[in-house]
Coordinates of N, CA and C in Angstrom, one line a residue:
Chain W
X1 N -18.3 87.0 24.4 CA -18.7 85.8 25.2 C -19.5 84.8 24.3
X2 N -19.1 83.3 24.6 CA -19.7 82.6 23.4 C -21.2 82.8 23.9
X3 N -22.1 81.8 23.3 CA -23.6 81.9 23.4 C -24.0 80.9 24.5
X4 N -25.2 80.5 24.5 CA -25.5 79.2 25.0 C -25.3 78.1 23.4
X5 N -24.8 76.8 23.6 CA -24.6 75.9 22.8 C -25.4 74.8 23.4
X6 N -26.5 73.9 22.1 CA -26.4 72.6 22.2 C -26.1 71.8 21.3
X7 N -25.6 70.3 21.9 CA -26.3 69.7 20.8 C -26.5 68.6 21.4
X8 N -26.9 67.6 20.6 CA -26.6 67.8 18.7 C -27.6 68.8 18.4
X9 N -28.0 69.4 17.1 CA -28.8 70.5 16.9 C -29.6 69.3 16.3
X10 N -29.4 68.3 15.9 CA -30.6 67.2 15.5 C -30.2 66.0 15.2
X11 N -31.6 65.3 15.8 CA -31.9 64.2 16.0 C -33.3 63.4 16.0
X12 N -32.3 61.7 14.9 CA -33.7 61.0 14.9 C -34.0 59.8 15.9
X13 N -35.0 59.5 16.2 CA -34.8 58.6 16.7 C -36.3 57.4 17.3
X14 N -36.5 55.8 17.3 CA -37.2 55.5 17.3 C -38.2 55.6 18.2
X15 N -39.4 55.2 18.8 CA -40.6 55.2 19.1 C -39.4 54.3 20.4
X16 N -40.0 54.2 21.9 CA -39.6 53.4 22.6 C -37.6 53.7 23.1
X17 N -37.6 54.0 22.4 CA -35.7 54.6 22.6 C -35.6 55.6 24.0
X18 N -34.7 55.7 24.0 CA -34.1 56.9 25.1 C -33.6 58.0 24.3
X19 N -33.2 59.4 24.8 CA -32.4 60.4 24.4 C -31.5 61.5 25.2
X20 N -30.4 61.5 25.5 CA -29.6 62.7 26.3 C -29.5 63.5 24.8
X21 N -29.8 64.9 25.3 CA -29.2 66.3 25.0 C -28.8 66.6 25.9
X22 N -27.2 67.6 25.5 CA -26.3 68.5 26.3 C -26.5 69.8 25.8
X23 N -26.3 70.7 26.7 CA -26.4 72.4 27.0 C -25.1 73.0 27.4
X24 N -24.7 73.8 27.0 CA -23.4 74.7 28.2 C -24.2 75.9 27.8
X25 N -24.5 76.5 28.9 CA -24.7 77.9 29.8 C -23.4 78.6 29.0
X26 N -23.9 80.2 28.8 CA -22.8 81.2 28.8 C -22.0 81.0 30.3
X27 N -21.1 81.5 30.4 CA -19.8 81.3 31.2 C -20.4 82.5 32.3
X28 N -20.4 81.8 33.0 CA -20.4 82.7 34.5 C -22.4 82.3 34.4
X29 N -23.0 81.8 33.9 CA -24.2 81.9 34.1 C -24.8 80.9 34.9
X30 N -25.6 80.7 35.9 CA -25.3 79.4 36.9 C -26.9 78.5 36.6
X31 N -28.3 79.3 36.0 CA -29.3 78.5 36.2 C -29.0 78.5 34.2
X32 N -29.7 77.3 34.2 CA -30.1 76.5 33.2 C -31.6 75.7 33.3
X33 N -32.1 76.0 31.8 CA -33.7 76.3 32.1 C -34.1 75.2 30.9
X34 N -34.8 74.3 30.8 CA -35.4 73.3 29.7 C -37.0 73.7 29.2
X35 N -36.7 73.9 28.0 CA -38.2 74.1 27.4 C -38.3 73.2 26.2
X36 N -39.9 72.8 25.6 CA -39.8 72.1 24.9 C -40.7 73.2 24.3
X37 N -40.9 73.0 22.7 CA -41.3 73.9 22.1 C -41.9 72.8 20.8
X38 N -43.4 73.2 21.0 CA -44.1 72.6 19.5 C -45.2 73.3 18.7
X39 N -45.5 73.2 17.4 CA -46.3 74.2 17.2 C -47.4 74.2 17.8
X40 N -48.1 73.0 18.2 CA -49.7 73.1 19.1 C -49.3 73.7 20.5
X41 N -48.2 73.2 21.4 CA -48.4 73.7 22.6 C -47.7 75.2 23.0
X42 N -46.9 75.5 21.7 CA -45.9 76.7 21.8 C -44.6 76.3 22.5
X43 N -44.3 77.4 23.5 CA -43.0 76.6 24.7 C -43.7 76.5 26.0
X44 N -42.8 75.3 26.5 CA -43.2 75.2 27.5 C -42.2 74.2 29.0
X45 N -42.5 75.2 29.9 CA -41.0 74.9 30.7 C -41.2 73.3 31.6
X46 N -39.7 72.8 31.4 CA -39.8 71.3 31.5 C -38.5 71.3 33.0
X47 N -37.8 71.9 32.9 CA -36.7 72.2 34.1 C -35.7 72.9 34.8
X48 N -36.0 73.6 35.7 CA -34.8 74.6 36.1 C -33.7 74.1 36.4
X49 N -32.3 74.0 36.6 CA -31.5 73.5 37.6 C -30.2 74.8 38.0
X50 N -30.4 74.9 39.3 CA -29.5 76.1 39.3 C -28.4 75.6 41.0
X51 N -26.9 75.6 40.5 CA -26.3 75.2 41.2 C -26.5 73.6 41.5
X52 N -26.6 72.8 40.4 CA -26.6 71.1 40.1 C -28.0 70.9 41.1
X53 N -28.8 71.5 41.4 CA -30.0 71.1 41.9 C -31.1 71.8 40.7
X54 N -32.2 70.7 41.1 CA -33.4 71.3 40.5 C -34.3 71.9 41.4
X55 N -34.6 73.2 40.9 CA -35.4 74.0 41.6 C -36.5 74.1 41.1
X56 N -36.7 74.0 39.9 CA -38.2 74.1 39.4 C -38.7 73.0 38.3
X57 N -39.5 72.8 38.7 CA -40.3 71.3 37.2 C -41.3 71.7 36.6
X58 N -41.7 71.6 35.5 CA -43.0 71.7 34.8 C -43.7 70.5 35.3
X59 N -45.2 70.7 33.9 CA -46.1 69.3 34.4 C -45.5 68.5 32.9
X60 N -44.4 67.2 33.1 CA -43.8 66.7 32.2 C -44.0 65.8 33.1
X61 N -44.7 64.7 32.3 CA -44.5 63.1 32.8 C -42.7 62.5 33.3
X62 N -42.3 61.9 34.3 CA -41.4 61.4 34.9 C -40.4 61.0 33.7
X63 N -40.3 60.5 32.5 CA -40.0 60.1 31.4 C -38.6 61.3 31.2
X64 N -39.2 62.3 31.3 CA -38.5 63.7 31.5 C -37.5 64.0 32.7
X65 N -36.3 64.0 32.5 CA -35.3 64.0 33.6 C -34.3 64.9 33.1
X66 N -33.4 65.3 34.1 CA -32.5 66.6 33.8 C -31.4 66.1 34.9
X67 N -30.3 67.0 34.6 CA -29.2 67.2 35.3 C -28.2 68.0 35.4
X68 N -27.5 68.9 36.4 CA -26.0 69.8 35.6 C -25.2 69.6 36.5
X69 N -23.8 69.7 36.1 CA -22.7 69.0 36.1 C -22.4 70.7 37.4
X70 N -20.7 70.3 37.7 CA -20.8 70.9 38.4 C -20.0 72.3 38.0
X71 N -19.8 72.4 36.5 CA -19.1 73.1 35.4 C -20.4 73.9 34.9
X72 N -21.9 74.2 35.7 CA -22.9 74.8 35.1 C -23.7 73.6 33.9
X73 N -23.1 72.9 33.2 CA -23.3 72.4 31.7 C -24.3 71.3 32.6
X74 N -25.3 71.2 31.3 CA -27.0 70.4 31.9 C -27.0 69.5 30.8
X75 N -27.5 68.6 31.0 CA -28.4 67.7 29.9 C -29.6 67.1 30.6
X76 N -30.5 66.9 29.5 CA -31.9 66.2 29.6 C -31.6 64.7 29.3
X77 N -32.8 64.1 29.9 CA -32.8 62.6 29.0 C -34.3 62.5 29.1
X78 N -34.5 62.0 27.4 CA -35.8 61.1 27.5 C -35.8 59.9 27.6
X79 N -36.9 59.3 28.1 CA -36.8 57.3 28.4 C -38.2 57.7 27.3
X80 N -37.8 56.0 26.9 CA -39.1 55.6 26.2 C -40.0 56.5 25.5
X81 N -39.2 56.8 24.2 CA -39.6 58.1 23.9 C -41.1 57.7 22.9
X82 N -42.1 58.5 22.6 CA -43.2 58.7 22.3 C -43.5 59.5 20.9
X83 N -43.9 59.3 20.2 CA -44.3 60.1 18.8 C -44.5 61.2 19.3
X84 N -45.1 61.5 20.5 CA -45.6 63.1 20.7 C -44.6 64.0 21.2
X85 N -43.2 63.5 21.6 CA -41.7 63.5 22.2 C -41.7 64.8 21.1
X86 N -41.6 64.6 19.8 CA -40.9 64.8 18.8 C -41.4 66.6 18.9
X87 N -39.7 67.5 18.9 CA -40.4 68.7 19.5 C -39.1 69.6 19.5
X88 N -38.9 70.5 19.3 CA -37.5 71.7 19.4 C -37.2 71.7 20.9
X89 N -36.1 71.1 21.6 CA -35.8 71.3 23.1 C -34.8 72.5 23.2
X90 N -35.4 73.2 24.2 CA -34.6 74.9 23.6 C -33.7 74.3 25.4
X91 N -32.8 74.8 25.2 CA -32.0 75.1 26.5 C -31.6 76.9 27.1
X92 N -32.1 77.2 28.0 CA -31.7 78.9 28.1 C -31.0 79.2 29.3
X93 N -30.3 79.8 29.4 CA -28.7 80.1 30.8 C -29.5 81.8 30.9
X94 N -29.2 81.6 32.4 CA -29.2 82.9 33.5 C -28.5 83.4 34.2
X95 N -28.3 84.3 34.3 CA -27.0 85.0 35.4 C -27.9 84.8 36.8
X96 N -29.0 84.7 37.1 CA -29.5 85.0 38.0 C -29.0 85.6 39.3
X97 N -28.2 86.4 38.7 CA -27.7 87.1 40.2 C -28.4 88.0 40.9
X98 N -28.3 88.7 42.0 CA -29.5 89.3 42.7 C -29.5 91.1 41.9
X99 N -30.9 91.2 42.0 CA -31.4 92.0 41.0 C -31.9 91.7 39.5
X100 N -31.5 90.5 39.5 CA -32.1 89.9 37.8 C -33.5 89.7 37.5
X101 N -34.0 89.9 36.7 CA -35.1 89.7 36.4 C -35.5 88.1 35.2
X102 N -34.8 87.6 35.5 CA -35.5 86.1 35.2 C -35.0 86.1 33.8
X103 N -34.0 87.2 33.1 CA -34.0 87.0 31.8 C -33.2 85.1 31.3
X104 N -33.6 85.6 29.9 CA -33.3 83.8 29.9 C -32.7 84.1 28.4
X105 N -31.5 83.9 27.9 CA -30.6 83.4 27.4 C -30.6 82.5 26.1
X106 N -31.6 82.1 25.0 CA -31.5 80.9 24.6 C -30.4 80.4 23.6
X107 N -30.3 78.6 23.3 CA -29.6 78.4 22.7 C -30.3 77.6 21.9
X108 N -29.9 77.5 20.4 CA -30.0 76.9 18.8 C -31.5 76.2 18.7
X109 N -31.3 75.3 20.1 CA -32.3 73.8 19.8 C -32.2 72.7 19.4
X110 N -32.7 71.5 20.0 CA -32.2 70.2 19.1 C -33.4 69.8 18.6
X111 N -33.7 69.7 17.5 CA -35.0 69.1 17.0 C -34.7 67.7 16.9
X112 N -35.5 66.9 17.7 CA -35.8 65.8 18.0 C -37.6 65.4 17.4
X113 N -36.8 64.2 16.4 CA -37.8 63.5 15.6 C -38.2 62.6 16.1
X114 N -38.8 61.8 17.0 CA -39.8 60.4 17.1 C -40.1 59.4 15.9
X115 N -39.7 58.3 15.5 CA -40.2 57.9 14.3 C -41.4 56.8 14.6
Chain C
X1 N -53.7 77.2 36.4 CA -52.5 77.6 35.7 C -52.5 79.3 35.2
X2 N -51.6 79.6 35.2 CA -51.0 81.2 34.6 C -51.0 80.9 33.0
X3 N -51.6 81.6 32.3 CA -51.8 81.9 31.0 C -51.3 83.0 30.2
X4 N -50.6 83.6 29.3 CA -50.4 84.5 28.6 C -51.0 84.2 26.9
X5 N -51.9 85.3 26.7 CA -52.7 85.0 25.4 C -52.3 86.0 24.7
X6 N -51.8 85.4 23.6 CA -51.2 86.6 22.6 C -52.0 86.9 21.4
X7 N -52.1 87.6 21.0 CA -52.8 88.0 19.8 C -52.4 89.4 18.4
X8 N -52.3 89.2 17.3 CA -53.1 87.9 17.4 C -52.2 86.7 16.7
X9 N -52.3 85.8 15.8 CA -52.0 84.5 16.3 C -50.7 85.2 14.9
X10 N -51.6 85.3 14.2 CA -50.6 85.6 12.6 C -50.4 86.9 12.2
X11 N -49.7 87.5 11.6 CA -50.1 89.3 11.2 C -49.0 89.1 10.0
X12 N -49.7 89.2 8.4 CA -49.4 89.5 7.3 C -49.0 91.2 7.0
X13 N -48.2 91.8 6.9 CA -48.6 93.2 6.5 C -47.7 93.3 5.3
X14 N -47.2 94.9 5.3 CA -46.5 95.5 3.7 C -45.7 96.1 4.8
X15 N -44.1 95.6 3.8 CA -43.1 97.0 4.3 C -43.6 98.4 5.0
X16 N -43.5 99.0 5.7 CA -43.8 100.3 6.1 C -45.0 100.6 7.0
X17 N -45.7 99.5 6.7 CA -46.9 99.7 7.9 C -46.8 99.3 9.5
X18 N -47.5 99.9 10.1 CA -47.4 100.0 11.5 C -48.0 98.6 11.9
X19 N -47.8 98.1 12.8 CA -48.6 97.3 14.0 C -47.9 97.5 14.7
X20 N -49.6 96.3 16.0 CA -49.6 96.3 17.2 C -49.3 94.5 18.0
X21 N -48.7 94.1 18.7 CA -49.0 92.6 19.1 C -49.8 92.9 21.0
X22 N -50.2 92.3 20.9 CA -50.8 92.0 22.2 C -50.6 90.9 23.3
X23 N -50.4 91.0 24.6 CA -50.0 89.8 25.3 C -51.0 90.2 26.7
X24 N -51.9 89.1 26.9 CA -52.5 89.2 28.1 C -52.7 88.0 28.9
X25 N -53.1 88.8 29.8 CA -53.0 87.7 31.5 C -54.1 88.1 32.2
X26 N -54.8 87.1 33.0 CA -55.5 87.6 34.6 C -54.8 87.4 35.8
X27 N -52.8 87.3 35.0 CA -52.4 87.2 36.3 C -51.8 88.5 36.1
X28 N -50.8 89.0 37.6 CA -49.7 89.6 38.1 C -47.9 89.0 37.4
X29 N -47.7 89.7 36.9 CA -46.6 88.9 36.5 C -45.0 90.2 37.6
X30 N -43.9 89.4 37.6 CA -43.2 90.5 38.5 C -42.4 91.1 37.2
X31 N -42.4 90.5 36.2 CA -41.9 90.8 34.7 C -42.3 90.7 33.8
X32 N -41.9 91.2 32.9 CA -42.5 90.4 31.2 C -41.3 90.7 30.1
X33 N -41.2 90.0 29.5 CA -39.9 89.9 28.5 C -40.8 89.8 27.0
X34 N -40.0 90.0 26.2 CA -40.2 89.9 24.8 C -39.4 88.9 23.7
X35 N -39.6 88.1 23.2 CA -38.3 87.8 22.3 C -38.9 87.5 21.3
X36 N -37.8 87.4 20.0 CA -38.1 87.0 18.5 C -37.4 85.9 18.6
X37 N -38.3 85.5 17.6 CA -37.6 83.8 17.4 C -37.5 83.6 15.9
X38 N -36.6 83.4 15.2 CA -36.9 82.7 13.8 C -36.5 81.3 13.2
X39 N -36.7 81.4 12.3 CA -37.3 79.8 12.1 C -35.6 78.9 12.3
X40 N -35.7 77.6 12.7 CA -34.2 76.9 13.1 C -33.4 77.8 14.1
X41 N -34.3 78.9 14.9 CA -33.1 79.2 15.6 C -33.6 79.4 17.5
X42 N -33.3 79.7 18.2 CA -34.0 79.9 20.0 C -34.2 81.0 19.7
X43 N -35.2 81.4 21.0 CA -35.8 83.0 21.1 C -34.8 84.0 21.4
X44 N -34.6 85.2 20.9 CA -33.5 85.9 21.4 C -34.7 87.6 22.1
X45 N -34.0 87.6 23.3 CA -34.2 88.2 24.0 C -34.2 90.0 23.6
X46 N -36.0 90.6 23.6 CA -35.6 91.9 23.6 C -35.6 92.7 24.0
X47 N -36.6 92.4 25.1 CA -36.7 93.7 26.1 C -36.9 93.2 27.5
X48 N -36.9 93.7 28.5 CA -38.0 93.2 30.2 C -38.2 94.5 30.4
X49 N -39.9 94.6 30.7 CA -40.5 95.3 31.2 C -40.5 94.8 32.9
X50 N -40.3 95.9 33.9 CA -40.8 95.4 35.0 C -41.6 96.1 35.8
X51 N -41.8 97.4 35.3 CA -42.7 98.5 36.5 C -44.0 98.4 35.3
X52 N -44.9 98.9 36.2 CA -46.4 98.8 35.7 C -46.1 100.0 35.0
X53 N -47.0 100.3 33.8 CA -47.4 101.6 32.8 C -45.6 102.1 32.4
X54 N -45.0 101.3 32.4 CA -43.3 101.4 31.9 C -43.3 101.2 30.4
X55 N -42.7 101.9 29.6 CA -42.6 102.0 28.4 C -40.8 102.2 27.7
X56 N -40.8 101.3 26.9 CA -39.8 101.0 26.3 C -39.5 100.7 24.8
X57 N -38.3 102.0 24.6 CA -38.3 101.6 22.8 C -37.5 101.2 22.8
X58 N -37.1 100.7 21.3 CA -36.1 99.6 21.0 C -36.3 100.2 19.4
X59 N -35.1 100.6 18.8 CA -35.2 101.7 17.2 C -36.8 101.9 17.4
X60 N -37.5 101.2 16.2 CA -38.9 101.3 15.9 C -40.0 100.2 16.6
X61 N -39.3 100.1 17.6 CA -40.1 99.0 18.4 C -40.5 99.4 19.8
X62 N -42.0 99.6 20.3 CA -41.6 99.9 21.5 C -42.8 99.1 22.3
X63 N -42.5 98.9 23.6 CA -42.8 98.3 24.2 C -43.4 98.8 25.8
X64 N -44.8 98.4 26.0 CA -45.6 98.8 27.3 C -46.4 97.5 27.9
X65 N -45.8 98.0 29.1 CA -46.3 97.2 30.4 C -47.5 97.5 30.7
X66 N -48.8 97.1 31.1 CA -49.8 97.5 31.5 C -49.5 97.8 33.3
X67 N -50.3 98.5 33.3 CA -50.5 99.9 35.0 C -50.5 98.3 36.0
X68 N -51.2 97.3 35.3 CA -51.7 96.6 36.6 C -50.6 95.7 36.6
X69 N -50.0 95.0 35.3 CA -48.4 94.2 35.3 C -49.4 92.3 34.9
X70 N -50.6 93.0 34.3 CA -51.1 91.9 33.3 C -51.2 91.5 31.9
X71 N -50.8 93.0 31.5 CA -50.6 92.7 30.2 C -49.6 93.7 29.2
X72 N -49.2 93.4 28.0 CA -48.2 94.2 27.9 C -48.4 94.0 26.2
X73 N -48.1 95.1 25.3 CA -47.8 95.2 24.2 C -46.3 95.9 23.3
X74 N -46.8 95.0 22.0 CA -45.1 95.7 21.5 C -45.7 96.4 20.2
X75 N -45.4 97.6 19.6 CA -45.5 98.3 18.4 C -44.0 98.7 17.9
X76 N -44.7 98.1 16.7 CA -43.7 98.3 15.9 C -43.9 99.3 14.8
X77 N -43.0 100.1 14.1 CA -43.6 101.2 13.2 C -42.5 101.2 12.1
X78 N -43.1 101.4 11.2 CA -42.8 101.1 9.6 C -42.1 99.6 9.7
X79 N -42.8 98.7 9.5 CA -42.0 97.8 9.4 C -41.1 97.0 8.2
X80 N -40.5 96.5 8.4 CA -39.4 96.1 7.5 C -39.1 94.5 7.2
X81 N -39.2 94.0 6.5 CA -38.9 92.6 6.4 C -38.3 91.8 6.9
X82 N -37.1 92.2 7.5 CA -36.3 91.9 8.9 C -37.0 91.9 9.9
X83 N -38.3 92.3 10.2 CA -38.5 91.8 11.6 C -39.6 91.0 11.2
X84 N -39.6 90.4 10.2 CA -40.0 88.8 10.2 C -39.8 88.0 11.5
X85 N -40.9 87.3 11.6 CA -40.3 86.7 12.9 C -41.2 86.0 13.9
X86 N -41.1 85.4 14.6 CA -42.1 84.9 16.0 C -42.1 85.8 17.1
X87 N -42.8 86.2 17.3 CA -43.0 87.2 18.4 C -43.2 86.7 19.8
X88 N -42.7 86.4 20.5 CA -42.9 85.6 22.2 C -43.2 86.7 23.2
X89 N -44.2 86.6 24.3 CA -43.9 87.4 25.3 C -44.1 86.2 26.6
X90 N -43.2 86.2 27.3 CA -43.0 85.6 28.8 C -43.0 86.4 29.9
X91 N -43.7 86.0 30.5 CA -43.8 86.1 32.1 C -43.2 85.5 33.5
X92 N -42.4 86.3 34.1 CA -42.2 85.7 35.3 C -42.7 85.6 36.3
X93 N -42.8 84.6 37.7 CA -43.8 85.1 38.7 C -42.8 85.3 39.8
X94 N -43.1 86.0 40.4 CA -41.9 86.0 41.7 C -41.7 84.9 42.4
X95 N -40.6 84.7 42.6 CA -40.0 83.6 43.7 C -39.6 82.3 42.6
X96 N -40.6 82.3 41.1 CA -40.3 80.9 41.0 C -39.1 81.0 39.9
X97 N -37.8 81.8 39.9 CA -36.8 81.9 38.9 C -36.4 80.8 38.5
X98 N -36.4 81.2 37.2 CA -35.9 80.2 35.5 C -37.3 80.1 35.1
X99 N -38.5 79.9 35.7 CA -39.5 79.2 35.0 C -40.4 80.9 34.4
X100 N -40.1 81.0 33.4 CA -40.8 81.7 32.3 C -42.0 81.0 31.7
X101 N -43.4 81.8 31.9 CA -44.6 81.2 31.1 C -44.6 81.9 29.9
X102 N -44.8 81.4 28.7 CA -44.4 82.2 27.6 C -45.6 82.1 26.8
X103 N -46.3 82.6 25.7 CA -47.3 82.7 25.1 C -46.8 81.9 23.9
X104 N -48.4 81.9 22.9 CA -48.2 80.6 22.1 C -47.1 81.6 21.0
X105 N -47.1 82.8 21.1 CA -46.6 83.6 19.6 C -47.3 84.5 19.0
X106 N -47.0 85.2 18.4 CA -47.7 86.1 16.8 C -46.4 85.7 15.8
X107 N -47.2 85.2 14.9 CA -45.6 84.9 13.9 C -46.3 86.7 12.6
X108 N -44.9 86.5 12.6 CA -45.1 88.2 11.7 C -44.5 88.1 10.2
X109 N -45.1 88.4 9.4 CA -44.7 88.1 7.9 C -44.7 89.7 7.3
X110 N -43.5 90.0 7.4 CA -43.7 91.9 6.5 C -42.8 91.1 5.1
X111 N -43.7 92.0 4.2 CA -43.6 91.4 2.7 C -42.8 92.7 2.1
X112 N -42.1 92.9 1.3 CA -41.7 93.6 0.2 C -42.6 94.1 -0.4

C-alpha cells in the first residue's frame, strides 16, 4: 500500500503571498489530519477533516484553511503568509474505523519558507 | 490546554548504552502513541499504548503506560546508532479523533 504523499515537498515563497499544499491519504483511509511543525513550538495540530467535513481545528489564526475532496485527498491554504508561516506542514491519514485508536499515518512534509 | 512534557529535551549517549525517555501529563489521555521522526522526513509511528500500567516491547525498545494513563515511557537497551532520531509521544483524548497532542521531542544522538 502506497504511503501518505505530499507535495510539493518544498517551497519558497514571499511575505504577504498565499499557499495550497496537497495530501493523499493511504487508500481506504478517510480522516486526514494537518500539523505544522517548528523547532520552538514542536507539532502542532491545525485540522481534522474526515469525510470532506472538518471536525476538528486547532488555535490557528483564520489565515489557515483546509479542505478534502471527495476522493479522501486534502489540501491546506495559507493567505497572506507571515515570516512566522515558515514551518514543516506534516499531513497524517487514519483508518479511523471503529475500534481505532487515533493512530496517525504521516507523510514526507512540505517545508515551506516565508521570505 | 493539555500538555505533554517530554524529557529530556536532548540525550547524547555511546553505542550500547541503555536509556530512558519520559512523557508526562496532568491529563488522562485515552491513548498514547510513540513515533520517530528523522530529519527531512514525518513521524513514523511505533507503538499505542492504551490500558493503564500496559507494557510494550518493540526488539530493544519497550514501552509503558503509566497505571493512571498520564504518563508514559520508552526504554531502549543497548543502543545503536540507528535509532538516532526524534522521539515524539502523542496523546489522544477521547471523542476528539485526528487531533493528537504531541510533545516537543527528545532528539537522540547514539554515537559510534
Amino acid at each position: 500500500k502506497a504511503g501518505v504523499t505530499q507535495t510539493p515537498r518544498y517551497l519558497i515563497k514571499t511575505r504577504g503571498q498565499q499557499v495550497t499544499l496537497s495530501c493523499s491519504p493511504i487508500s481506504g483511509h478517510r480522516s486526514v489530519s494537518w500539523y505544522q511543525q517548528t523547532p520552538g513550538q514542536g507539532l502542532q495540530f491545525l485540522f481534522e477533516y474526515f469525510s470532506e467535513t472538518q471536525r476538528n481545528k486547532g488555535n490557528f489564526p483564520g489565515r489557515f484553511s483546509g479542505r478534502q475532496f471527495s476522493n479522501s485527498r486534502s489540501e491546506m491554504n495559507v493567505s497572506t503568509l507571515e515570516l512566522g508561516d515558515s514551518a514543516l506542514y506534516l499531513c497524517a491519514s487514519s483508518p479511523m474505523g471503529q475500534g481505532s485508536s487515533y493512530e496517525q499515518y504521516f507523510g514526507p512534509g512540505t517545508r515551506l519558507t516565508v521570505t | 490546554t493539555q500538555l505533554l512534557e517530554q524529557s529530556p529535551q536532548f540525550l547524547s549517549i555511546q553505542e550500547g548504552e541503555n536509556l530512558t525517555v519520559y512523557c508526562n501529563s496532568s491529563s488522562v489521555f485515552s491513548s498514547l502513541q510513540w513515533y520517530r521522526q528523522e530529519p527531512g522526513e514525518g513521524p513514523v509511528l511505533l507503538v499505542t499504548v492504551v490500558t493503564g500500567g500496559e507494557v510494550k516491547k518493540l526488539k530493544r525498545l519497550t514501552f509503558q503506560f503509566g497505571d493512571a494513563r498520564k504518563d508514559s515511557s520508552l526504554h531502549i537497551t543497548a543502543a545503536q546508532p540507528g535509532d538516532t532520531g526524534l522521539y515524539l509521544c502523542a496523546g489522544a483524548q477521547g471523542g476528539s479523533q485526528g487531533n493528537l497532542i504531541f510533545g516537543k521531542g527528545t532528539k537522540l544522538s547514539v554515537k559510534p
